[in-house]
PDB file of N, CA and C in Angstrom:
ATOM      1  N   MET A 235      17.003 -13.815 -17.836  1.00 86.00           N
ATOM      2  CA  MET A 235      15.777 -13.874 -17.072  1.00 86.00           C
ATOM      3  C   MET A 235      15.640 -12.660 -16.150  1.00 86.00           C
ATOM      4  N   ALA A 236      16.757 -12.192 -15.583  1.00 84.00           N
ATOM      5  CA  ALA A 236      16.701 -11.037 -14.682  1.00 84.00           C
ATOM      6  C   ALA A 236      16.251  -9.783 -15.416  1.00 84.00           C
ATOM      7  N   HIS A 237      16.515  -9.699 -16.709  1.00 93.00           N
ATOM      8  CA  HIS A 237      16.104  -8.516 -17.459  1.00 93.00           C
ATOM      9  C   HIS A 237      14.591  -8.453 -17.647  1.00 93.00           C
ATOM     10  N   VAL A 238      13.891  -9.522 -17.313  1.00 94.00           N
ATOM     11  CA  VAL A 238      12.432  -9.531 -17.359  1.00 94.00           C
ATOM     12  C   VAL A 238      11.847  -9.451 -15.946  1.00 94.00           C
ATOM     13  N   VAL A 239      12.452 -10.163 -15.016  1.00 94.00           N
ATOM     14  CA  VAL A 239      11.894 -10.257 -13.671  1.00 94.00           C
ATOM     15  C   VAL A 239      12.002  -8.935 -12.915  1.00 94.00           C
ATOM     16  N   ILE A 240      13.139  -8.301 -12.963  1.00 93.00           N
ATOM     17  CA  ILE A 240      13.336  -7.059 -12.204  1.00 93.00           C
ATOM     18  C   ILE A 240      12.416  -5.941 -12.706  1.00 93.00           C
ATOM     19  N   PRO A 241      12.348  -5.672 -14.011  1.00 94.00           N
ATOM     20  CA  PRO A 241      11.384  -4.641 -14.453  1.00 94.00           C
ATOM     21  C   PRO A 241       9.932  -5.013 -14.151  1.00 94.00           C
ATOM     22  N   ALA A 242       9.591  -6.295 -14.242  1.00 95.00           N
ATOM     23  CA  ALA A 242       8.222  -6.713 -13.917  1.00 95.00           C
ATOM     24  C   ALA A 242       7.923  -6.453 -12.446  1.00 95.00           C
ATOM     25  N   PHE A 243       8.879  -6.751 -11.560  1.00 95.00           N
ATOM     26  CA  PHE A 243       8.722  -6.473 -10.132  1.00 95.00           C
ATOM     27  C   PHE A 243       8.462  -4.989  -9.901  1.00 95.00           C
ATOM     28  N   LEU A 244       9.232  -4.135 -10.559  1.00 95.00           N
ATOM     29  CA  LEU A 244       9.086  -2.692 -10.382  1.00 95.00           C
ATOM     30  C   LEU A 244       7.773  -2.171 -10.958  1.00 95.00           C
ATOM     31  N   VAL A 245       7.367  -2.683 -12.102  1.00 95.00           N
ATOM     32  CA  VAL A 245       6.110  -2.235 -12.714  1.00 95.00           C
ATOM     33  C   VAL A 245       4.917  -2.663 -11.862  1.00 95.00           C
ATOM     34  N   ILE A 246       4.951  -3.902 -11.358  1.00 95.00           N
ATOM     35  CA  ILE A 246       3.869  -4.360 -10.481  1.00 95.00           C
ATOM     36  C   ILE A 246       3.794  -3.485  -9.241  1.00 95.00           C
ATOM     37  N   GLY A 247       4.954  -3.160  -8.666  1.00 94.00           N
ATOM     38  CA  GLY A 247       4.978  -2.296  -7.488  1.00 94.00           C
ATOM     39  C   GLY A 247       4.456  -0.906  -7.766  1.00 94.00           C
ATOM     40  N   LEU A 248       4.804  -0.350  -8.915  1.00 94.00           N
ATOM     41  CA  LEU A 248       4.316   0.982  -9.272  1.00 94.00           C
ATOM     42  C   LEU A 248       2.799   0.982  -9.440  1.00 94.00           C
ATOM     43  N   ILE A 249       2.275  -0.007 -10.116  1.00 95.00           N
ATOM     44  CA  ILE A 249       0.819  -0.116 -10.285  1.00 95.00           C
ATOM     45  C   ILE A 249       0.143  -0.312  -8.933  1.00 95.00           C
ATOM     46  N   PHE A 250       0.723  -1.168  -8.108  1.00 93.00           N
ATOM     47  CA  PHE A 250       0.193  -1.384  -6.762  1.00 93.00           C
ATOM     48  C   PHE A 250       0.154  -0.073  -5.981  1.00 93.00           C
ATOM     49  N   GLY A 251       1.214   0.710  -6.066  1.00 92.00           N
ATOM     50  CA  GLY A 251       1.273   1.984  -5.362  1.00 92.00           C
ATOM     51  C   GLY A 251       0.226   2.979  -5.838  1.00 92.00           C
ATOM     52  N   LEU A 252       0.022   3.042  -7.134  1.00 92.00           N
ATOM     53  CA  LEU A 252      -0.976   3.975  -7.666  1.00 92.00           C
ATOM     54  C   LEU A 252      -2.397   3.552  -7.329  1.00 92.00           C
ATOM     55  N   VAL A 253      -2.649   2.250  -7.306  1.00 92.00           N
ATOM     56  CA  VAL A 253      -3.995   1.753  -7.019  1.00 92.00           C
ATOM     57  C   VAL A 253      -4.328   1.861  -5.534  1.00 92.00           C
ATOM     58  N   THR A 254      -3.337   1.613  -4.671  1.00 89.00           N
ATOM     59  CA  THR A 254      -3.613   1.575  -3.231  1.00 89.00           C
ATOM     60  C   THR A 254      -3.425   2.915  -2.530  1.00 89.00           C
ATOM     61  N   PHE A 255      -3.134   3.965  -3.254  1.00 88.00           N
ATOM     62  CA  PHE A 255      -2.894   5.260  -2.616  1.00 88.00           C
ATOM     63  C   PHE A 255      -4.026   5.702  -1.691  1.00 88.00           C
ATOM     64  N   PRO A 256      -5.286   5.604  -2.079  1.00 84.00           N
ATOM     65  CA  PRO A 256      -6.353   6.048  -1.171  1.00 84.00           C
ATOM     66  C   PRO A 256      -6.481   5.185   0.091  1.00 84.00           C
ATOM     67  N   HIS A 257      -5.937   3.976   0.065  1.00 82.00           N
ATOM     68  CA  HIS A 257      -6.065   3.050   1.192  1.00 82.00           C
ATOM     69  C   HIS A 257      -4.725   2.765   1.853  1.00 82.00           C
ATOM     70  N   ARG A 258      -3.769   3.668   1.709  1.00 81.00           N
ATOM     71  CA  ARG A 258      -2.421   3.409   2.214  1.00 81.00           C
ATOM     72  C   ARG A 258      -2.359   3.307   3.729  1.00 81.00           C
ATOM     73  N   HIS A 259      -3.375   3.805   4.436  1.00 76.00           N
ATOM     74  CA  HIS A 259      -3.402   3.700   5.890  1.00 76.00           C
ATOM     75  C   HIS A 259      -3.527   2.244   6.350  1.00 76.00           C
ATOM     76  N   LEU A 260      -3.996   1.351   5.496  1.00 76.00           N
ATOM     77  CA  LEU A 260      -4.124  -0.057   5.868  1.00 76.00           C
ATOM     78  C   LEU A 260      -2.780  -0.782   5.861  1.00 76.00           C
ATOM     79  N   PHE A 261      -1.756  -0.189   5.293  1.00 78.00           N
ATOM     80  CA  PHE A 261      -0.487  -0.875   5.096  1.00 78.00           C
ATOM     81  C   PHE A 261       0.557  -0.532   6.143  1.00 78.00           C
ATOM     82  N   GLY A 262       0.142  -0.018   7.263  1.00 70.00           N
ATOM     83  CA  GLY A 262       1.090   0.306   8.315  1.00 70.00           C
ATOM     84  C   GLY A 262       0.402   0.400   9.651  1.00 70.00           C
ATOM     85  N   GLU A 263       1.091   0.958  10.587  1.00 61.00           N
ATOM     86  CA  GLU A 263       0.558   1.095  11.937  1.00 61.00           C
ATOM     87  C   GLU A 263      -0.076   2.468  12.139  1.00 61.00           C
ATOM     88  N   GLY A 264      -0.460   3.110  11.081  1.00 57.00           N
ATOM     89  CA  GLY A 264      -1.042   4.438  11.174  1.00 57.00           C
ATOM     90  C   GLY A 264      -2.471   4.414  11.659  1.00 57.00           C
ATOM     91  N   PRO A 265      -3.165   5.542  11.523  1.00 55.00           N
ATOM     92  CA  PRO A 265      -4.549   5.622  11.980  1.00 55.00           C
ATOM     93  C   PRO A 265      -5.437   4.678  11.171  1.00 55.00           C
ATOM     94  N   PRO A 266      -6.557   4.243  11.756  1.00 60.00           N
ATOM     95  CA  PRO A 266      -7.428   3.298  11.054  1.00 60.00           C
ATOM     96  C   PRO A 266      -8.110   3.891   9.825  1.00 60.00           C
ATOM     97  N   GLN A 267      -8.136   5.202   9.716  1.00 63.00           N
ATOM     98  CA  GLN A 267      -8.722   5.849   8.543  1.00 63.00           C
ATOM     99  C   GLN A 267      -7.766   6.921   8.041  1.00 63.00           C
ATOM    100  N   ALA A 268      -7.885   7.215   6.775  1.00 59.00           N
ATOM    101  CA  ALA A 268      -7.063   8.277   6.206  1.00 59.00           C
ATOM    102  C   ALA A 268      -7.471   9.603   6.819  1.00 59.00           C
ATOM    103  N   PRO A 269      -6.531  10.513   7.088  1.00 59.00           N
ATOM    104  CA  PRO A 269      -6.885  11.817   7.654  1.00 59.00           C
ATOM    105  C   PRO A 269      -7.818  12.585   6.718  1.00 59.00           C
ATOM    106  N   ALA A 270      -8.784  13.256   7.296  1.00 60.00           N
ATOM    107  CA  ALA A 270      -9.760  13.996   6.490  1.00 60.00           C
ATOM    108  C   ALA A 270      -9.121  15.180   5.786  1.00 60.00           C
ATOM    109  N   ASP A 271      -8.060  15.758   6.388  1.00 58.00           N
ATOM    110  CA  ASP A 271      -7.430  16.932   5.787  1.00 58.00           C
ATOM    111  C   ASP A 271      -6.321  16.566   4.808  1.00 58.00           C
ATOM    112  N   ASP A 272      -6.149  15.289   4.541  1.00 63.00           N
ATOM    113  CA  ASP A 272      -5.105  14.851   3.619  1.00 63.00           C
ATOM    114  C   ASP A 272      -5.509  15.184   2.189  1.00 63.00           C
ATOM    115  N   LYS A 273      -4.775  16.088   1.569  1.00 67.00           N
ATOM    116  CA  LYS A 273      -5.094  16.514   0.202  1.00 67.00           C
ATOM    117  C   LYS A 273      -4.720  15.437  -0.811  1.00 67.00           C
ATOM    118  N   GLY A 274      -3.680  14.662  -0.519  1.00 72.00           N
ATOM    119  CA  GLY A 274      -3.282  13.610  -1.457  1.00 72.00           C
ATOM    120  C   GLY A 274      -2.803  14.180  -2.773  1.00 72.00           C
ATOM    121  N   GLY A 275      -1.997  15.209  -2.711  1.00 84.00           N
ATOM    122  CA  GLY A 275      -1.502  15.839  -3.923  1.00 84.00           C
ATOM    123  C   GLY A 275      -0.547  14.952  -4.700  1.00 84.00           C
ATOM    124  N   PRO A 276      -0.052  15.474  -5.793  1.00 88.00           N
ATOM    125  CA  PRO A 276       0.824  14.662  -6.638  1.00 88.00           C
ATOM    126  C   PRO A 276       2.110  14.248  -5.923  1.00 88.00           C
ATOM    127  N   GLY A 277       2.614  15.068  -5.018  1.00 88.00           N
ATOM    128  CA  GLY A 277       3.824  14.707  -4.287  1.00 88.00           C
ATOM    129  C   GLY A 277       3.595  13.511  -3.377  1.00 88.00           C
ATOM    130  N   ALA A 278       2.469  13.512  -2.679  1.00 86.00           N
ATOM    131  CA  ALA A 278       2.141  12.392  -1.793  1.00 86.00           C
ATOM    132  C   ALA A 278       1.901  11.128  -2.588  1.00 86.00           C
ATOM    133  N   ARG A 279       1.223  11.246  -3.724  1.00 89.00           N
ATOM    134  CA  ARG A 279       0.958  10.082  -4.574  1.00 89.00           C
ATOM    135  C   ARG A 279       2.266   9.526  -5.148  1.00 89.00           C
ATOM    136  N   LEU A 280       3.158  10.402  -5.566  1.00 91.00           N
ATOM    137  CA  LEU A 280       4.447   9.964  -6.099  1.00 91.00           C
ATOM    138  C   LEU A 280       5.279   9.283  -5.026  1.00 91.00           C
ATOM    139  N   TYR A 281       5.299   9.855  -3.818  1.00 90.00           N
ATOM    140  CA  TYR A 281       6.056   9.268  -2.728  1.00 90.00           C
ATOM    141  C   TYR A 281       5.541   7.866  -2.401  1.00 90.00           C
ATOM    142  N   TRP A 282       4.222   7.713  -2.305  1.00 90.00           N
ATOM    143  CA  TRP A 282       3.649   6.402  -2.010  1.00 90.00           C
ATOM    144  C   TRP A 282       3.950   5.420  -3.142  1.00 90.00           C
ATOM    145  N   ALA A 283       3.855   5.866  -4.386  1.00 92.00           N
ATOM    146  CA  ALA A 283       4.156   4.977  -5.511  1.00 92.00           C
ATOM    147  C   ALA A 283       5.614   4.528  -5.481  1.00 92.00           C
ATOM    148  N   LEU A 284       6.532   5.417  -5.113  1.00 92.00           N
ATOM    149  CA  LEU A 284       7.941   5.035  -5.038  1.00 92.00           C
ATOM    150  C   LEU A 284       8.190   4.048  -3.895  1.00 92.00           C
ATOM    151  N   VAL A 285       7.566   4.272  -2.763  1.00 92.00           N
ATOM    152  CA  VAL A 285       7.717   3.333  -1.654  1.00 92.00           C
ATOM    153  C   VAL A 285       7.155   1.971  -2.047  1.00 92.00           C
ATOM    154  N   ALA A 286       5.980   1.960  -2.631  1.00 92.00           N
ATOM    155  CA  ALA A 286       5.341   0.708  -3.003  1.00 92.00           C
ATOM    156  C   ALA A 286       6.080  -0.010  -4.122  1.00 92.00           C
ATOM    157  N   THR A 287       6.762   0.725  -4.990  1.00 94.00           N
ATOM    158  CA  THR A 287       7.485   0.099  -6.084  1.00 94.00           C
ATOM    159  C   THR A 287       8.528  -0.882  -5.568  1.00 94.00           C
ATOM    160  N   PHE A 288       9.193  -0.525  -4.495  1.00 94.00           N
ATOM    161  CA  PHE A 288      10.268  -1.368  -3.990  1.00 94.00           C
ATOM    162  C   PHE A 288       9.827  -2.283  -2.848  1.00 94.00           C
ATOM    163  N   LEU A 289       8.737  -1.970  -2.170  1.00 93.00           N
ATOM    164  CA  LEU A 289       8.342  -2.723  -0.980  1.00 93.00           C
ATOM    165  C   LEU A 289       6.981  -3.398  -1.093  1.00 93.00           C
ATOM    166  N   TRP A 290       6.444  -3.552  -2.292  1.00 90.00           N
ATOM    167  CA  TRP A 290       5.074  -4.032  -2.408  1.00 90.00           C
ATOM    168  C   TRP A 290       4.836  -5.418  -1.820  1.00 90.00           C
ATOM    169  N   PRO A 291       5.766  -6.372  -1.863  1.00 92.00           N
ATOM    170  CA  PRO A 291       5.458  -7.663  -1.205  1.00 92.00           C
ATOM    171  C   PRO A 291       5.278  -7.511   0.307  1.00 92.00           C
ATOM    172  N   ILE A 292       6.104  -6.697   0.924  1.00 91.00           N
ATOM    173  CA  ILE A 292       5.982  -6.454   2.366  1.00 91.00           C
ATOM    174  C   ILE A 292       4.694  -5.698   2.664  1.00 91.00           C
ATOM    175  N   LEU A 293       4.350  -4.741   1.816  1.00 89.00           N
ATOM    176  CA  LEU A 293       3.124  -3.970   2.026  1.00 89.00           C
ATOM    177  C   LEU A 293       1.878  -4.845   1.901  1.00 89.00           C
ATOM    178  N   ILE A 294       1.907  -5.829   1.014  1.00 89.00           N
ATOM    179  CA  ILE A 294       0.755  -6.724   0.882  1.00 89.00           C
ATOM    180  C   ILE A 294       0.564  -7.520   2.160  1.00 89.00           C
ATOM    181  N   VAL A 295       1.650  -8.052   2.710  1.00 88.00           N
ATOM    182  CA  VAL A 295       1.548  -8.823   3.949  1.00 88.00           C
ATOM    183  C   VAL A 295       1.051  -7.938   5.093  1.00 88.00           C
ATOM    184  N   SER A 296       1.600  -6.738   5.223  1.00 85.00           N
ATOM    185  CA  SER A 296       1.149  -5.855   6.308  1.00 85.00           C
ATOM    186  C   SER A 296      -0.276  -5.370   6.049  1.00 85.00           C
ATOM    187  N   GLY A 297      -0.664  -5.224   4.798  1.00 84.00           N
ATOM    188  CA  GLY A 297      -2.033  -4.825   4.475  1.00 84.00           C
ATOM    189  C   GLY A 297      -3.039  -5.902   4.835  1.00 84.00           C
ATOM    190  N   LEU A 298      -2.666  -7.163   4.641  1.00 86.00           N
ATOM    191  CA  LEU A 298      -3.553  -8.247   5.043  1.00 86.00           C
ATOM    192  C   LEU A 298      -3.741  -8.251   6.558  1.00 86.00           C
ATOM    193  N   HIS A 299      -2.673  -7.994   7.276  1.00 83.00           N
ATOM    194  CA  HIS A 299      -2.774  -7.902   8.731  1.00 83.00           C
ATOM    195  C   HIS A 299      -3.636  -6.694   9.132  1.00 83.00           C
ATOM    196  N   GLY A 300      -3.472  -5.579   8.440  1.00 79.00           N
ATOM    197  CA  GLY A 300      -4.284  -4.401   8.726  1.00 79.00           C
ATOM    198  C   GLY A 300      -5.758  -4.651   8.469  1.00 79.00           C
ATOM    199  N   LEU A 301      -6.067  -5.336   7.372  1.00 82.00           N
ATOM    200  CA  LEU A 301      -7.466  -5.671   7.092  1.00 82.00           C
ATOM    201  C   LEU A 301      -8.032  -6.597   8.157  1.00 82.00           C
ATOM    202  N   TYR A 302      -7.239  -7.555   8.593  1.00 85.00           N
ATOM    203  CA  TYR A 302      -7.677  -8.456   9.654  1.00 85.00           C
ATOM    204  C   TYR A 302      -7.996  -7.669  10.926  1.00 85.00           C
ATOM    205  N   ARG A 303      -7.143  -6.717  11.273  1.00 82.00           N
ATOM    206  CA  ARG A 303      -7.364  -5.912  12.477  1.00 82.00           C
ATOM    207  C   ARG A 303      -8.625  -5.061  12.351  1.00 82.00           C
ATOM    208  N   VAL A 304      -8.848  -4.486  11.175  1.00 80.00           N
ATOM    209  CA  VAL A 304     -10.035  -3.647  10.963  1.00 80.00           C
ATOM    210  C   VAL A 304     -11.300  -4.492  11.071  1.00 80.00           C
ATOM    211  N   TYR A 305     -11.329  -5.645  10.407  1.00 83.00           N
ATOM    212  CA  TYR A 305     -12.529  -6.476  10.437  1.00 83.00           C
ATOM    213  C   TYR A 305     -12.764  -7.123  11.794  1.00 83.00           C
ATOM    214  N   SER A 306     -11.691  -7.483  12.503  1.00 85.00           N
ATOM    215  CA  SER A 306     -11.885  -8.065  13.828  1.00 85.00           C
ATOM    216  C   SER A 306     -12.363  -7.004  14.823  1.00 85.00           C
ATOM    217  N   ALA A 307     -11.958  -5.758  14.652  1.00 83.00           N
ATOM    218  CA  ALA A 307     -12.422  -4.678  15.530  1.00 83.00           C
ATOM    219  C   ALA A 307     -13.893  -4.370  15.272  1.00 83.00           C
ATOM    220  N   ARG A 308     -14.334  -4.532  14.047  1.00 82.00           N
ATOM    221  CA  ARG A 308     -15.749  -4.264  13.728  1.00 82.00           C
ATOM    222  C   ARG A 308     -16.663  -5.334  14.317  1.00 82.00           C
ATOM    223  N   ARG A 309     -16.169  -6.572  14.428  1.00 82.00           N
ATOM    224  CA  ARG A 309     -16.995  -7.661  14.953  1.00 82.00           C
ATOM    225  C   ARG A 309     -17.240  -7.544  16.447  1.00 82.00           C
ATOM    226  N   THR A 310     -16.307  -6.912  17.160  1.00 69.00           N
ATOM    227  CA  THR A 310     -16.479  -6.829  18.613  1.00 69.00           C
ATOM    228  C   THR A 310     -17.157  -5.553  19.026  1.00 69.00           C
TER     229      THR A 310
END
């Protein structure tokens, strides 16, 4: 069973990292918007994909909190 679960975990994380790259600022305590001068080159995309591959469950939880903070700030 581990020979299926572990690769599936990593593949889901890699896909999550590639999809969420433009919105990675929501997954941490960084600025509320992505920097305008951020080129987002292949190195940055690869780094984010590698981080997300191993930490995607934690990133989802922190991303939900980030979305909550963004939407609650817009209401006030």
